[in-house]
mmCIF file of N, CA, C and O in Angstrom:
data_model
loop_
_atom_site.group_PDB
_atom_site.id
_atom_site.type_symbol
_atom_site.label_atom_id
_atom_site.label_comp_id
_atom_site.label_asym_id
_atom_site.label_seq_id
_atom_site.Cartn_x
_atom_site.Cartn_y
_atom_site.Cartn_z
ATOM 1 N N PRO A 1 0.269 7.697 1.573
ATOM 2 C CA PRO A 1 1.685 7.892 1.309
ATOM 3 C C PRO A 1 2.603 7.006 2.154
ATOM 4 O O PRO A 1 3.674 6.663 1.708
ATOM 5 N N ILE A 2 2.150 6.643 3.350
ATOM 6 C CA ILE A 2 3.043 5.858 4.201
ATOM 7 C C ILE A 2 3.267 4.458 3.620
ATOM 8 O O ILE A 2 4.385 3.941 3.659
ATOM 9 N N TYR A 3 2.242 3.855 3.060
ATOM 10 C CA TYR A 3 2.419 2.531 2.468
ATOM 11 C C TYR A 3 3.309 2.600 1.235
ATOM 12 O O TYR A 3 4.142 1.726 1.021
ATOM 13 N N THR A 4 3.156 3.641 0.435
ATOM 14 C CA THR A 4 4.002 3.803 -0.740
ATOM 15 C C THR A 4 5.456 3.965 -0.317
ATOM 16 O O THR A 4 6.352 3.366 -0.918
ATOM 17 N N GLY A 5 5.707 4.740 0.718
ATOM 18 C CA GLY A 5 7.064 4.900 1.235
ATOM 19 C C GLY A 5 7.645 3.590 1.727
ATOM 20 O O GLY A 5 8.821 3.277 1.482
ATOM 21 N N LYS A 6 6.836 2.816 2.410
ATOM 22 C CA LYS A 6 7.300 1.514 2.887
ATOM 23 C C LYS A 6 7.580 0.569 1.723
ATOM 24 O O LYS A 6 8.554 -0.196 1.756
ATOM 25 N N PHE A 7 6.730 0.598 0.711
ATOM 26 C CA PHE A 7 6.972 -0.238 -0.469
ATOM 27 C C PHE A 7 8.294 0.124 -1.123
ATOM 28 O O PHE A 7 9.096 -0.751 -1.465
ATOM 29 N N ILE A 8 8.547 1.410 -1.304
ATOM 30 C CA ILE A 8 9.794 1.858 -1.924
ATOM 31 C C ILE A 8 10.988 1.438 -1.065
ATOM 32 O O ILE A 8 12.011 0.976 -1.576
ATOM 33 N N HIS A 9 10.847 1.561 0.228
ATOM 34 C CA HIS A 9 11.901 1.142 1.148
ATOM 35 C C HIS A 9 12.212 -0.339 0.977
ATOM 36 O O HIS A 9 13.376 -0.744 0.877
ATOM 37 N N TYR A 10 11.205 -1.173 0.959
ATOM 38 C CA TYR A 10 11.435 -2.608 0.842
ATOM 39 C C TYR A 10 11.939 -3.014 -0.533
ATOM 40 O O TYR A 10 12.712 -3.960 -0.653
ATOM 41 N N ILE A 11 11.524 -2.314 -1.565
ATOM 42 C CA ILE A 11 12.066 -2.593 -2.897
ATOM 43 C C ILE A 11 13.562 -2.286 -2.902
ATOM 44 O O ILE A 11 14.366 -3.088 -3.396
ATOM 45 N N GLY A 12 13.948 -1.151 -2.340
ATOM 46 C CA GLY A 12 15.363 -0.803 -2.244
ATOM 47 C C GLY A 12 16.142 -1.805 -1.416
ATOM 48 O O GLY A 12 17.244 -2.219 -1.790
ATOM 49 N N PHE A 13 15.578 -2.209 -0.299
ATOM 50 C CA PHE A 13 16.209 -3.203 0.562
ATOM 51 C C PHE A 13 16.398 -4.518 -0.185
ATOM 52 O O PHE A 13 17.445 -5.150 -0.098
ATOM 53 N N THR A 14 15.388 -4.923 -0.928
ATOM 54 C CA THR A 14 15.453 -6.176 -1.677
ATOM 55 C C THR A 14 16.506 -6.106 -2.776
ATOM 56 O O THR A 14 17.235 -7.070 -3.012
ATOM 57 N N ILE A 15 16.606 -4.961 -3.444
ATOM 58 C CA ILE A 15 17.623 -4.803 -4.486
ATOM 59 C C ILE A 15 19.024 -4.788 -3.871
ATOM 60 O O ILE A 15 19.949 -5.421 -4.386
ATOM 61 N N LEU A 16 19.156 -4.084 -2.765
ATOM 62 C CA LEU A 16 20.459 -3.970 -2.110
ATOM 63 C C LEU A 16 20.963 -5.323 -1.610
ATOM 64 O O LEU A 16 22.137 -5.657 -1.773
ATOM 65 N N PHE A 17 20.086 -6.083 -1.007
ATOM 66 C CA PHE A 17 20.450 -7.393 -0.470
ATOM 67 C C PHE A 17 19.744 -8.490 -1.258
ATOM 68 O O PHE A 17 19.027 -9.320 -0.685
ATOM 69 N N PHE A 18 19.937 -8.482 -2.558
ATOM 70 C CA PHE A 18 19.213 -9.400 -3.436
ATOM 71 C C PHE A 18 19.590 -10.848 -3.129
ATOM 72 O O PHE A 18 20.752 -11.262 -3.238
ATOM 73 N N HIS A 19 18.587 -11.589 -2.726
ATOM 74 C CA HIS A 19 18.737 -13.004 -2.379
ATOM 75 C C HIS A 19 17.336 -13.589 -2.390
ATOM 76 O O HIS A 19 16.360 -12.880 -2.137
ATOM 77 N N PRO A 20 17.181 -14.874 -2.674
ATOM 78 C CA PRO A 20 15.833 -15.455 -2.675
ATOM 79 C C PRO A 20 15.064 -15.234 -1.366
ATOM 80 O O PRO A 20 13.850 -15.056 -1.376
ATOM 81 N N ILE A 21 15.780 -15.219 -0.261
ATOM 82 C CA ILE A 21 15.100 -15.006 1.028
ATOM 83 C C ILE A 21 14.546 -13.582 1.113
ATOM 84 O O ILE A 21 13.408 -13.377 1.540
ATOM 85 N N THR A 22 15.345 -12.583 0.706
ATOM 86 C CA THR A 22 14.851 -11.210 0.780
ATOM 87 C C THR A 22 13.721 -10.974 -0.208
ATOM 88 O O THR A 22 12.791 -10.221 0.086
ATOM 89 N N VAL A 23 13.780 -11.619 -1.365
ATOM 90 C CA VAL A 23 12.689 -11.488 -2.340
ATOM 91 C C VAL A 23 11.411 -12.098 -1.755
ATOM 92 O O VAL A 23 10.332 -11.504 -1.854
ATOM 93 N N THR A 24 11.530 -13.250 -1.125
ATOM 94 C CA THR A 24 10.374 -13.904 -0.508
ATOM 95 C C THR A 24 9.805 -13.056 0.628
ATOM 96 O O THR A 24 8.589 -12.867 0.719
ATOM 97 N N LEU A 25 10.683 -12.541 1.471
ATOM 98 C CA LEU A 25 10.215 -11.698 2.580
ATOM 99 C C LEU A 25 9.541 -10.430 2.067
ATOM 100 O O LEU A 25 8.527 -9.998 2.618
ATOM 101 N N ALA A 26 10.104 -9.830 1.036
ATOM 102 C CA ALA A 26 9.500 -8.626 0.468
ATOM 103 C C ALA A 26 8.122 -8.936 -0.106
ATOM 104 O O ALA A 26 7.176 -8.169 0.087
ATOM 105 N N ALA A 27 7.987 -10.057 -0.807
ATOM 106 C CA ALA A 27 6.685 -10.436 -1.372
ATOM 107 C C ALA A 27 5.659 -10.647 -0.263
ATOM 108 O O ALA A 27 4.515 -10.190 -0.368
ATOM 109 N N LEU A 28 6.059 -11.316 0.800
ATOM 110 C CA LEU A 28 5.151 -11.518 1.933
ATOM 111 C C LEU A 28 4.791 -10.196 2.594
ATOM 112 O O LEU A 28 3.640 -9.985 2.987
ATOM 113 N N TYR A 29 5.763 -9.309 2.703
ATOM 114 C CA TYR A 29 5.509 -7.997 3.286
ATOM 115 C C TYR A 29 4.515 -7.216 2.429
ATOM 116 O O TYR A 29 3.581 -6.603 2.944
ATOM 117 N N PHE A 30 4.707 -7.237 1.105
ATOM 118 C CA PHE A 30 3.803 -6.518 0.204
ATOM 119 C C PHE A 30 2.383 -7.057 0.318
ATOM 120 O O PHE A 30 1.421 -6.290 0.357
ATOM 121 N N LEU A 31 2.247 -8.375 0.381
ATOM 122 C CA LEU A 31 0.907 -8.956 0.541
ATOM 123 C C LEU A 31 0.277 -8.520 1.866
ATOM 124 O O LEU A 31 -0.902 -8.164 1.914
ATOM 125 N N GLY A 32 1.069 -8.565 2.919
ATOM 126 C CA GLY A 32 0.552 -8.154 4.224
ATOM 127 C C GLY A 32 0.135 -6.692 4.243
ATOM 128 O O GLY A 32 -0.927 -6.344 4.778
ATOM 129 N N MET A 33 0.941 -5.831 3.644
ATOM 130 C CA MET A 33 0.604 -4.410 3.604
ATOM 131 C C MET A 33 -0.623 -4.155 2.727
ATOM 132 O O MET A 33 -1.441 -3.290 3.030
ATOM 133 N N TYR A 34 -0.743 -4.917 1.656
ATOM 134 C CA TYR A 34 -1.905 -4.765 0.774
ATOM 135 C C TYR A 34 -3.190 -5.089 1.539
ATOM 136 O O TYR A 34 -4.149 -4.320 1.514
ATOM 137 N N TYR A 35 -3.187 -6.214 2.248
ATOM 138 C CA TYR A 35 -4.385 -6.590 2.999
ATOM 139 C C TYR A 35 -4.626 -5.669 4.194
ATOM 140 O O TYR A 35 -5.766 -5.417 4.563
ATOM 141 N N THR A 36 -3.566 -5.147 4.785
ATOM 142 C CA THR A 36 -3.715 -4.168 5.859
ATOM 143 C C THR A 36 -4.370 -2.897 5.336
ATOM 144 O O THR A 36 -5.267 -2.333 5.978
ATOM 145 N N ALA A 37 -3.932 -2.436 4.165
ATOM 146 C CA ALA A 37 -4.514 -1.222 3.571
ATOM 147 C C ALA A 37 -5.994 -1.425 3.265
ATOM 148 O O ALA A 37 -6.812 -0.537 3.535
ATOM 149 N N ILE A 38 -6.351 -2.587 2.730
ATOM 150 C CA ILE A 38 -7.763 -2.869 2.443
ATOM 151 C C ILE A 38 -8.566 -2.893 3.737
ATOM 152 O O ILE A 38 -9.666 -2.334 3.806
ATOM 153 N N SER A 39 -8.018 -3.511 4.776
ATOM 154 C CA SER A 39 -8.704 -3.573 6.067
ATOM 155 C C SER A 39 -8.909 -2.170 6.649
ATOM 156 O O SER A 39 -9.990 -1.849 7.152
ATOM 157 N N GLU A 40 -7.879 -1.334 6.564
ATOM 158 C CA GLU A 40 -8.004 0.034 7.070
ATOM 159 C C GLU A 40 -9.030 0.827 6.265
ATOM 160 O O GLU A 40 -9.801 1.600 6.844
ATOM 161 N N GLU A 41 -9.042 0.641 4.960
ATOM 162 C CA GLU A 41 -10.027 1.344 4.139
ATOM 163 C C GLU A 41 -11.439 0.934 4.508
ATOM 164 O O GLU A 41 -12.332 1.777 4.609
ATOM 165 N N ASN A 42 -11.651 -0.356 4.710
ATOM 166 C CA ASN A 42 -12.982 -0.826 5.102
ATOM 167 C C ASN A 42 -13.394 -0.255 6.460
ATOM 168 O O ASN A 42 -14.547 0.138 6.662
ATOM 169 N N PHE A 43 -12.457 -0.197 7.390
ATOM 170 C CA PHE A 43 -12.740 0.380 8.706
ATOM 171 C C PHE A 43 -13.101 1.858 8.571
ATOM 172 O O PHE A 43 -14.074 2.323 9.168
ATOM 173 N N LEU A 44 -12.307 2.591 7.795
ATOM 174 C CA LEU A 44 -12.566 4.021 7.632
ATOM 175 C C LEU A 44 -13.892 4.289 6.925
ATOM 176 O O LEU A 44 -14.575 5.275 7.225
ATOM 177 N N LYS A 45 -14.273 3.414 5.993
ATOM 178 C CA LYS A 45 -15.563 3.589 5.317
ATOM 179 C C LYS A 45 -16.724 3.450 6.293
ATOM 180 O O LYS A 45 -17.738 4.124 6.144
ATOM 181 N N THR A 46 -16.564 2.592 7.294
ATOM 182 C CA THR A 46 -17.650 2.430 8.271
ATOM 183 C C THR A 46 -17.694 3.596 9.253
ATOM 184 O O THR A 46 -18.765 3.960 9.726
ATOM 185 N N LYS A 47 -16.542 4.179 9.582
ATOM 186 C CA LYS A 47 -16.487 5.268 10.560
ATOM 187 C C LYS A 47 -16.686 6.639 9.943
ATOM 188 O O LYS A 47 -17.188 7.548 10.605
ATOM 189 N N LEU A 48 -16.250 6.801 8.705
ATOM 190 C CA LEU A 48 -16.326 8.101 8.036
ATOM 191 C C LEU A 48 -17.040 7.930 6.693
ATOM 192 O O LEU A 48 -16.432 7.490 5.717
ATOM 193 N N PRO A 49 -18.306 8.261 6.614
ATOM 194 C CA PRO A 49 -19.053 8.058 5.364
ATOM 195 C C PRO A 49 -18.436 8.778 4.165
ATOM 196 O O PRO A 49 -18.517 8.297 3.041
ATOM 197 N N GLU A 50 -17.788 9.922 4.389
ATOM 198 C CA GLU A 50 -17.199 10.670 3.274
ATOM 199 C C GLU A 50 -15.906 10.037 2.757
ATOM 200 O O GLU A 50 -15.383 10.442 1.724
ATOM 201 N N TYR A 51 -15.401 9.041 3.469
ATOM 202 C CA TYR A 51 -14.156 8.394 3.042
ATOM 203 C C TYR A 51 -14.322 7.684 1.703
ATOM 204 O O TYR A 51 -13.379 7.608 0.921
ATOM 205 N N LYS A 52 -15.516 7.179 1.424
ATOM 206 C CA LYS A 52 -15.751 6.510 0.141
ATOM 207 C C LYS A 52 -15.538 7.492 -1.014
ATOM 208 O O LYS A 52 -14.942 7.130 -2.032
ATOM 209 N N ASN A 53 -16.007 8.727 -0.871
ATOM 210 C CA ASN A 53 -15.771 9.749 -1.899
ATOM 211 C C ASN A 53 -14.283 10.036 -2.039
ATOM 212 O O ASN A 53 -13.780 10.214 -3.149
ATOM 213 N N TYR A 54 -13.579 10.093 -0.929
ATOM 214 C CA TYR A 54 -12.138 10.320 -0.954
ATOM 215 C C TYR A 54 -11.435 9.197 -1.711
ATOM 216 O O TYR A 54 -10.532 9.443 -2.513
ATOM 217 N N MET A 55 -11.858 7.961 -1.462
ATOM 218 C CA MET A 55 -11.247 6.811 -2.138
ATOM 219 C C MET A 55 -11.439 6.873 -3.646
ATOM 220 O O MET A 55 -10.570 6.438 -4.399
ATOM 221 N N GLU A 56 -12.573 7.377 -4.080
ATOM 222 C CA GLU A 56 -12.838 7.464 -5.513
ATOM 223 C C GLU A 56 -11.932 8.482 -6.194
ATOM 224 O O GLU A 56 -11.660 8.371 -7.386
ATOM 225 N N GLN A 57 -11.442 9.450 -5.432
ATOM 226 C CA GLN A 57 -10.608 10.503 -6.003
ATOM 227 C C GLN A 57 -9.116 10.223 -5.875
ATOM 228 O O GLN A 57 -8.315 10.849 -6.557
ATOM 229 N N THR A 58 -8.726 9.335 -4.998
ATOM 230 C CA THR A 58 -7.312 9.061 -4.770
ATOM 231 C C THR A 58 -7.020 7.582 -4.979
ATOM 232 O O THR A 58 -7.910 6.743 -4.871
ATOM 233 N N GLY A 59 -5.777 7.281 -5.256
ATOM 234 C CA GLY A 59 -5.366 5.892 -5.415
ATOM 235 C C GLY A 59 -5.012 5.277 -4.074
ATOM 236 O O GLY A 59 -4.742 5.988 -3.104
ATOM 237 N N ARG A 60 -4.994 3.977 -4.019
ATOM 238 C CA ARG A 60 -4.659 3.301 -2.772
ATOM 239 C C ARG A 60 -3.179 3.497 -2.431
ATOM 240 O O ARG A 60 -2.826 3.793 -1.303
ATOM 241 N N PHE A 61 -2.321 3.322 -3.420
ATOM 242 C CA PHE A 61 -0.892 3.438 -3.174
ATOM 243 C C PHE A 61 -0.226 4.546 -3.989
ATOM 244 O O PHE A 61 0.812 5.053 -3.605
ATOM 245 N N PHE A 62 -0.803 4.891 -5.108
ATOM 246 C CA PHE A 62 -0.218 5.905 -5.970
ATOM 247 C C PHE A 62 -1.293 6.924 -6.333
ATOM 248 O O PHE A 62 -2.474 6.602 -6.416
ATOM 249 N N VAL A 63 -0.878 8.131 -6.589
ATOM 250 C CA VAL A 63 -1.790 9.213 -6.920
ATOM 251 C C VAL A 63 -2.430 8.946 -8.283
ATOM 252 O O VAL A 63 -1.751 8.520 -9.218
ATOM 253 N N LYS A 64 -3.723 9.164 -8.360
ATOM 254 C CA LYS A 64 -4.411 9.064 -9.651
ATOM 255 C C LYS A 64 -4.157 10.354 -10.420
ATOM 256 O O LYS A 64 -4.335 11.447 -9.885
ATOM 257 N N ILE A 65 -3.741 10.212 -11.657
ATOM 258 C CA ILE A 65 -3.489 11.381 -12.505
ATOM 259 C C ILE A 65 -4.513 11.386 -13.611
ATOM 260 O O ILE A 65 -4.666 10.412 -14.350
ATOM 261 N N TYR A 66 -5.232 12.474 -13.715
ATOM 262 C CA TYR A 66 -6.238 12.622 -14.756
ATOM 263 C C TYR A 66 -5.715 13.583 -15.814
ATOM 264 O O TYR A 66 -5.270 14.676 -15.509
ATOM 265 N N TRP A 67 -5.773 13.192 -17.052
ATOM 266 C CA TRP A 67 -5.317 14.055 -18.160
ATOM 267 C C TRP A 67 -6.480 14.730 -18.786
ATOM 268 O O TRP A 67 -7.493 14.328 -19.027
#
């Protein structure tokens, strides 16, 4: 949830101060957060074997909804 909150924050910031520089900074921030999340997931998979099962049930940034 923290990454999703940060993404929403930066999207709002980018819309509020719409400029090519803010769009570029937001894109770089999103890429950095994406790779940070992947790195943290890989770390947690090595430390907590049950984390892989958790990952299969939840989304990385948004909740998985099953109908």
